[in-house]
Amino acid sequence: MTAPRILVLGTGGTIAGAGAAGTGSAYRPGGLALEVLIDHLAALGLAAQLVPQEIARIGSQDMGWPQWQALHAACTAALADPAVDGVIVTHGTDTAEETGFLLDLTLPATKPIVLVGAMRAADAVGADGMRNFANAVKVASDPAAGGRGVMLVMGDAVLAARDARKAATSAIDAFRTFPRGPLARVTPSSLDWFAPPHRLGEGARYPFPTELPRVAILTAGAGMDAKPVEALLGIGARGIVLAGMGQGNAPRVVLEALAACAASGVPVVRAARVDEGIVDRNVEVDDDTLGLVAARALGPAKARMLLMVLVANGITDAGAVQAAFDG
Ligand code: ASP
């Protein structure tokens, strides 16, 4: 049997981070070339053929439209190429959930597409990147990994991009997954899926946009007024995600201003600034009357990605936006 051929798209991040000293804390994300990372991994003797393609060498805090376009194009080409079995994207952890979710929304769920990152720079003592990378190779090489949407491999777990969320600034175990638990447990030598693939043969959920509209996240705080809402409209926001208190709440004046946005054709989605949990319709906020949308299980960062994709595809009606968040 020939070894699986895996396209490795490098973007930088801590997994490719290089520091001045192995025991220091300062480092430069993306300081290490993708080829060097792959050489290190190949030396471990993996049963896969890794084909590198560098997209960027940045910290993922700088990830944006040009890199997303390049990643989407490279993944699309790989999905169409019968010689490629799977794709790994090395990525910073700060925005891995955003990139992963954007690709998940706009690519067919056929071959495995796996994001992988690290919390410690490649040359730091106790670096986690090589193990995460080896785990990602294990996942991307497995034919049973297809049909599950885009995934994130961190800390011996395989998470669905839709559910994954960075919840710690520096701990190795930095990601949580909600509302579903992990899809699988992985080590460099074992892979155990917890359920069969649920998206087999599914096409892209949305066309990849030709541009991303400005969608802003507004974090609610006690005692705030409606001025920030006015400011967002003033800079041309075409959608607003509220990172609300509790179940997506905000002071009455803010909700009234957001309702006015919705009435003027700027969709407003209520998410929660709380770490985890569902935001449902019409609990404390009367979404039906105010014309607002409830983010359900998506936190603010991912709600923003989905709303950008929806607005870019001309979906702005509150009912249609709610249906997308319900899905
Ligand atoms: N700031 C880094 C990045 O997102 C953090 C990391 O990769 O863990 O690129």
Short mmCIF file of C-alpha atoms in Angstrom, two decimals, residues 4 39 59 173 192 302:
data_model
loop_
_atom_site.label_atom_id
_atom_site.label_comp_id
_atom_site.label_asym_id
_atom_site.label_seq_id
_atom_site.Cartn_x
_atom_site.Cartn_y
_atom_site.Cartn_z
CA PRO A 4 -1.08 8.62 1.97
CA ASP A 39 11.91 17.66 8.11
CA GLY A 59 0.90 34.96 13.95
CA ASP A 173 -4.92 22.04 27.05
CA ASP A 192 -10.39 6.26 17.91
CA LYS A 302 -17.69 32.10 15.19
#
